[in-house]
Coordinates of C-alpha atoms in Angstrom, one line a residue:
M1 CA -8.8 -21.8 41.1
K2 CA -9.6 -25.3 42.4
H3 CA -6.8 -26.9 40.4
L4 CA -3.8 -24.6 40.9
R5 CA -2.0 -24.1 44.2
W6 CA 1.2 -22.3 44.7
I7 CA 3.9 -23.9 46.9
L8 CA 7.5 -23.4 47.8
P9 CA 8.6 -20.3 45.9
I10 CA 12.4 -20.0 45.5
L11 CA 14.6 -17.4 44.0
L12 CA 15.6 -17.9 40.3
A13 CA 19.3 -17.6 39.3
A14 CA 20.3 -14.3 37.8
A15 CA 21.2 -16.0 34.6
F16 CA 17.5 -16.7 34.1
V17 CA 16.8 -13.6 31.9
T18 CA 19.7 -14.4 29.5
A19 CA 18.1 -17.7 28.4
C20 CA 17.4 -17.6 24.6
A21 CA 14.8 -19.2 22.4
A22 CA 15.9 -21.1 19.3
P23 CA 16.2 -18.8 16.3
E24 CA 13.0 -19.9 14.6
A25 CA 10.8 -19.2 17.6
P26 CA 9.2 -15.8 18.0
A27 CA 10.9 -13.5 20.5
Q28 CA 9.7 -13.6 24.0
E29 CA 8.3 -10.3 25.4
E30 CA 10.7 -8.7 27.9
G31 CA 10.0 -9.4 31.5
T32 CA 12.0 -10.9 34.4
P33 CA 10.3 -13.5 36.6
T34 CA 11.3 -13.2 40.2
E35 CA 10.5 -16.7 41.4
A36 CA 10.6 -20.2 40.3
L37 CA 7.2 -21.8 40.4
R38 CA 5.8 -25.2 41.4
F39 CA 2.1 -26.0 41.2
S40 CA -0.4 -28.8 40.8
D41 CA -2.1 -28.9 37.4
A42 CA -5.7 -29.8 36.7
R43 CA -4.9 -33.5 36.7
G44 CA -3.1 -33.4 40.0
R45 CA 0.4 -33.5 38.6
E46 CA 3.2 -31.5 40.2
V47 CA 4.8 -29.2 37.6
A48 CA 7.9 -27.1 38.3
F49 CA 9.7 -24.4 36.5
E50 CA 13.3 -23.3 37.5
T51 CA 13.7 -21.1 34.4
A52 CA 11.2 -19.3 32.2
P53 CA 10.0 -21.4 29.2
K54 CA 11.1 -19.9 25.9
R55 CA 9.6 -22.4 23.4
V56 CA 5.9 -22.7 24.3
V57 CA 3.3 -24.7 22.4
S58 CA -0.4 -24.5 23.3
C59 CA -2.8 -27.2 22.1
S60 CA -5.7 -24.9 22.6
G61 CA -6.4 -21.6 21.0
S62 CA -8.0 -20.3 24.1
F63 CA -5.0 -21.2 26.2
A64 CA -2.7 -19.8 23.5
E65 CA -4.5 -16.5 23.9
V66 CA -4.0 -16.4 27.6
W67 CA -0.3 -17.1 27.1
V68 CA -0.1 -14.1 24.7
L69 CA -2.1 -11.9 27.1
S70 CA 0.5 -12.8 29.6
G71 CA 3.3 -11.4 27.4
G72 CA 4.5 -14.7 26.1
A73 CA 5.4 -15.8 22.6
L74 CA 4.3 -19.0 20.9
A75 CA 6.4 -21.5 19.1
G76 CA 3.2 -23.3 18.0
T77 CA -0.5 -23.7 18.6
T78 CA -3.5 -25.5 17.2
E79 CA -5.6 -24.2 14.3
D80 CA -8.5 -23.1 16.4
A81 CA -6.4 -20.1 17.5
V82 CA -6.9 -18.7 14.1
S83 CA -10.2 -20.3 12.9
E84 CA -12.2 -19.7 16.1
R85 CA -10.4 -17.0 18.0
G86 CA -9.0 -15.0 15.1
M87 CA -5.6 -14.6 16.6
A88 CA -3.0 -12.9 14.5
L89 CA -0.1 -15.2 15.1
E90 CA 3.5 -14.0 14.8
E91 CA 5.5 -15.0 11.8
G92 CA 7.1 -18.4 12.5
T93 CA 4.4 -19.7 14.8
A94 CA 3.6 -23.2 13.7
I95 CA 0.1 -24.8 13.5
V96 CA 0.3 -28.2 15.2
G97 CA -3.0 -29.9 14.3
T98 CA -6.4 -29.3 15.8
I99 CA -7.6 -28.8 19.4
K100 CA -9.2 -32.3 19.4
K101 CA -6.2 -33.9 17.7
P102 CA -2.9 -32.0 18.3
N103 CA -0.1 -33.4 16.1
I104 CA 2.4 -34.8 18.6
E105 CA 5.1 -35.3 15.9
E106 CA 4.9 -31.6 14.9
I107 CA 4.9 -30.6 18.5
L108 CA 8.1 -32.6 19.3
A109 CA 9.8 -31.2 16.1
L110 CA 9.5 -27.7 17.6
E111 CA 11.6 -28.8 20.6
P112 CA 9.3 -27.1 23.2
D113 CA 10.2 -26.5 26.8
F114 CA 6.6 -26.1 27.9
V115 CA 3.4 -27.5 26.3
I116 CA -0.1 -26.3 27.5
L117 CA -2.8 -28.9 27.5
S118 CA -6.5 -29.2 28.3
A119 CA -7.4 -31.7 31.1
D120 CA -10.8 -32.2 29.4
I121 CA -9.7 -33.4 25.9
E122 CA -8.7 -37.0 25.3
G123 CA -6.3 -36.2 22.6
H124 CA -4.4 -33.9 25.0
V125 CA -4.1 -36.6 27.6
E126 CA -2.7 -39.0 25.0
A127 CA -0.2 -36.3 23.9
G128 CA 0.8 -35.8 27.5
K129 CA 1.9 -39.5 27.7
T130 CA 4.4 -38.9 24.8
L131 CA 5.6 -35.7 26.4
D132 CA 6.2 -37.6 29.6
D133 CA 8.4 -40.1 27.7
A134 CA 10.2 -37.2 26.1
N135 CA 10.8 -35.5 29.4
I136 CA 9.1 -32.3 28.2
T137 CA 7.5 -30.0 30.7
H138 CA 3.7 -29.8 30.2
A139 CA 0.6 -29.0 32.3
Y140 CA -3.1 -29.6 32.0
F141 CA -5.6 -26.9 32.7
H142 CA -9.4 -26.7 33.1
I143 CA -11.0 -23.3 32.6
E144 CA -14.8 -23.1 33.1
E145 CA -15.1 -20.0 35.3
F146 CA -13.5 -16.6 35.6
T147 CA -11.4 -17.5 38.8
E148 CA -9.8 -20.4 36.9
Y149 CA -8.9 -18.0 34.1
L150 CA -7.5 -15.6 36.6
D151 CA -5.3 -18.2 38.2
M152 CA -4.0 -19.4 34.8
L153 CA -3.2 -15.7 34.0
K154 CA -1.3 -15.3 37.3
L155 CA 0.8 -18.4 36.7
F156 CA 1.6 -17.4 33.1
T157 CA 2.5 -13.8 34.1
D158 CA 4.7 -15.1 36.9
L159 CA 6.5 -17.1 34.3
T160 CA 6.9 -14.2 31.9
G161 CA 7.6 -11.6 34.6
R162 CA 4.7 -9.4 33.4
A163 CA 2.8 -8.4 36.6
D164 CA 1.5 -5.4 34.7
L165 CA -0.4 -7.7 32.3
Y166 CA -1.9 -9.6 35.3
E167 CA -3.2 -6.3 36.5
E168 CA -4.5 -5.2 33.1
N169 CA -6.0 -8.5 31.8
G170 CA -7.0 -10.0 35.2
L171 CA -7.5 -7.7 38.2
K172 CA -9.1 -4.9 36.3
V173 CA -11.5 -7.4 34.7
R174 CA -12.3 -8.9 38.1
A175 CA -13.1 -5.4 39.5
R176 CA -15.5 -4.8 36.7
I177 CA -17.2 -8.2 37.2
D178 CA -17.6 -7.3 40.9
E179 CA -19.3 -4.1 39.9
I180 CA -21.6 -5.9 37.6
K181 CA -22.6 -8.4 40.2
A182 CA -23.2 -5.7 42.7
S183 CA -25.5 -3.9 40.3
C184 CA -27.6 -7.1 40.0
A185 CA -27.8 -7.8 43.7
D186 CA -31.2 -7.8 45.5
R187 CA -33.1 -7.9 42.2
P188 CA -35.9 -10.4 41.7
S189 CA -34.5 -13.6 40.2
P190 CA -35.7 -14.2 36.7
T191 CA -36.3 -17.8 35.6
V192 CA -34.1 -18.9 32.7
L193 CA -34.0 -21.9 30.4
F194 CA -30.4 -22.1 29.2
A195 CA -29.8 -24.5 26.3
R196 CA -27.1 -25.6 23.9
A197 CA -28.1 -26.3 20.3
Y198 CA -26.2 -28.8 18.1
S199 CA -26.9 -29.8 14.5
T200 CA -28.4 -33.0 16.0
G201 CA -30.6 -31.5 18.7
V202 CA -30.7 -29.3 21.8
R203 CA -30.1 -29.9 25.5
A204 CA -30.5 -27.7 28.6
K205 CA -27.4 -26.8 30.5
G206 CA -26.8 -26.2 34.2
A207 CA -24.0 -24.7 36.3
D208 CA -21.5 -27.2 34.9
N209 CA -20.3 -24.7 32.2
M210 CA -19.2 -21.1 32.1
T211 CA -22.5 -19.6 31.0
G212 CA -24.5 -21.5 33.6
I213 CA -22.0 -20.4 36.2
M214 CA -22.3 -16.7 35.2
L215 CA -26.1 -17.0 35.2
E216 CA -26.0 -18.4 38.7
E217 CA -23.6 -15.7 40.0
L218 CA -25.9 -13.0 38.6
G219 CA -28.9 -14.4 40.5
A220 CA -30.8 -16.1 37.6
D221 CA -33.0 -19.1 38.5
N222 CA -32.0 -21.8 35.9
I223 CA -35.0 -24.2 35.6
V224 CA -32.8 -27.2 35.0
S225 CA -32.0 -27.2 38.7
R226 CA -35.5 -28.5 39.2
H227 CA -35.8 -30.6 36.0
E228 CA -32.6 -32.5 35.5
S229 CA -34.3 -34.5 32.7
L230 CA -33.8 -31.5 30.5
L231 CA -30.1 -32.2 30.6
E232 CA -30.8 -35.3 28.5
E233 CA -33.8 -34.2 26.4
L234 CA -35.4 -30.8 26.1
G235 CA -39.0 -31.7 26.8
M236 CA -41.9 -29.2 26.4
E237 CA -43.8 -30.5 29.5
A238 CA -41.2 -29.2 32.0
I239 CA -40.7 -26.0 30.0
I240 CA -44.4 -25.3 29.9
E241 CA -44.6 -26.0 33.7
E242 CA -41.9 -23.5 34.4
D243 CA -42.7 -20.9 31.7
P244 CA -39.3 -19.3 32.0
D245 CA -38.8 -15.5 31.8
F246 CA -35.9 -16.0 29.4
I247 CA -34.7 -18.6 27.0
L248 CA -31.0 -18.3 26.3
I249 CA -29.3 -20.4 23.7
T250 CA -25.7 -21.1 22.7
T251 CA -24.7 -23.1 19.6
M252 CA -22.0 -25.7 19.1
G253 CA -20.4 -26.6 15.8
D254 CA -22.0 -25.1 12.7
E255 CA -24.3 -22.4 14.0
Q256 CA -26.7 -22.3 11.1
K257 CA -27.2 -26.1 11.2
A258 CA -27.7 -25.9 15.0
L259 CA -30.3 -23.2 14.7
E260 CA -32.1 -25.1 11.9
A261 CA -32.2 -28.2 14.2
L262 CA -33.7 -26.0 16.9
E263 CA -36.3 -24.5 14.6
N264 CA -37.3 -27.9 13.2
G265 CA -37.3 -29.5 16.6
I266 CA -38.7 -27.9 19.8
M267 CA -39.6 -24.6 18.2
A268 CA -41.9 -26.4 15.9
N269 CA -44.0 -27.6 18.8
P270 CA -47.3 -25.6 18.9
A271 CA -46.8 -24.9 22.6
W272 CA -43.5 -23.0 22.0
S273 CA -45.3 -19.9 20.8
G274 CA -47.3 -19.8 24.0
L275 CA -44.3 -19.4 26.2
T276 CA -43.9 -16.1 28.0
A277 CA -40.3 -15.7 26.8
V278 CA -41.3 -16.3 23.2
K279 CA -44.3 -13.9 23.3
E280 CA -42.3 -11.2 25.0
E281 CA -39.3 -11.7 22.7
R282 CA -36.9 -12.8 25.4
V283 CA -35.4 -15.6 23.4
E284 CA -31.7 -14.9 22.8
V285 CA -29.0 -16.7 20.8
L286 CA -25.8 -15.7 22.8
P287 CA -22.7 -14.7 20.8
K288 CA -20.2 -17.5 20.5
E289 CA -17.2 -15.3 21.2
L290 CA -18.4 -14.7 24.7
F291 CA -20.4 -17.8 25.6
H292 CA -19.0 -20.7 23.7
Y293 CA -15.4 -19.9 23.4
K294 CA -13.7 -18.8 26.6
P295 CA -13.9 -15.0 26.7
N296 CA -10.5 -14.6 28.6
A297 CA -9.8 -10.8 28.9
R298 CA -13.4 -10.2 27.8
W299 CA -15.0 -12.1 30.7
A300 CA -16.4 -8.9 32.1
D301 CA -18.1 -8.2 28.7
A302 CA -19.8 -11.6 29.0
Y303 CA -21.1 -10.8 32.5
A304 CA -22.3 -7.4 31.3
Y305 CA -24.1 -8.9 28.3
L306 CA -26.1 -11.3 30.6
A307 CA -26.7 -8.6 33.2
Q308 CA -28.3 -6.3 30.6
L309 CA -30.5 -9.1 29.3
L310 CA -31.7 -10.2 32.8
Y311 CA -31.8 -6.8 34.4
P312 CA -32.2 -4.1 31.8
G313 CA -30.5 -0.9 32.8
T314 CA -27.7 -2.6 34.8
A315 CA -24.0 -2.9 33.8
E316 CA -24.1 0.1 31.4

């Protein structure tokens, strides 16, 4: 990952494994970290741990899931962990606001020793300023591609002492992704229009997000690379010119409203029905759980889904 780099490992004290969480926090999974850790987070801050954190709060449901996949327990997390990711939180895990607006007062009341934040959300950056003043260890993360997830998982499993979970939820996933990529190698590159639909409209997306990155790694030719104007407005002229083999769509916010906006907008253009992807039924609304929310341990499933669309018969 571009944003994490490991430096200066040192041995932890033997008393490390006897540290206890406060009574109201869920019990930490067993596991003995072997080294203290120091790393640079996604905002270039140096973060150090001399002992394993026991009261962890995540201001993102996705990051909360990675912490749990690493064998950790949560003192608190934001509501999207339940509403978007469907996590079954342990009894006693507090909900501390939303992913966009984490409740800093509720976070402080939990007396955390580690808070997980997103580098890309303004509300998290503001919360971090208060955590700085309170001298509470926190780190910012940016996850948009599998290698960044893998590095986060490595950091978290080093903290929990669960190298087995790094193997299960990380290295095995990477091996499957490598197999999927190999199965797609040397195939003719299909042209793709990849777009994100909102309730207010639709825009093309490039390789600045996880789905665009996966498409590029699988050898797809995203037409936005030649028509950057599509990033601002999805115009039919460029789409007709390229006549892509596939049109892949993700939705943001209310999916039904986003699809209605798509149908009432560009799909209502008479030229839409003449596109090859439309005539040959290669227009696909991608599932949110794999292509809007970070897939985490299911990242290989996301690669396999795209590979089967682009190159039928691969990644079976």
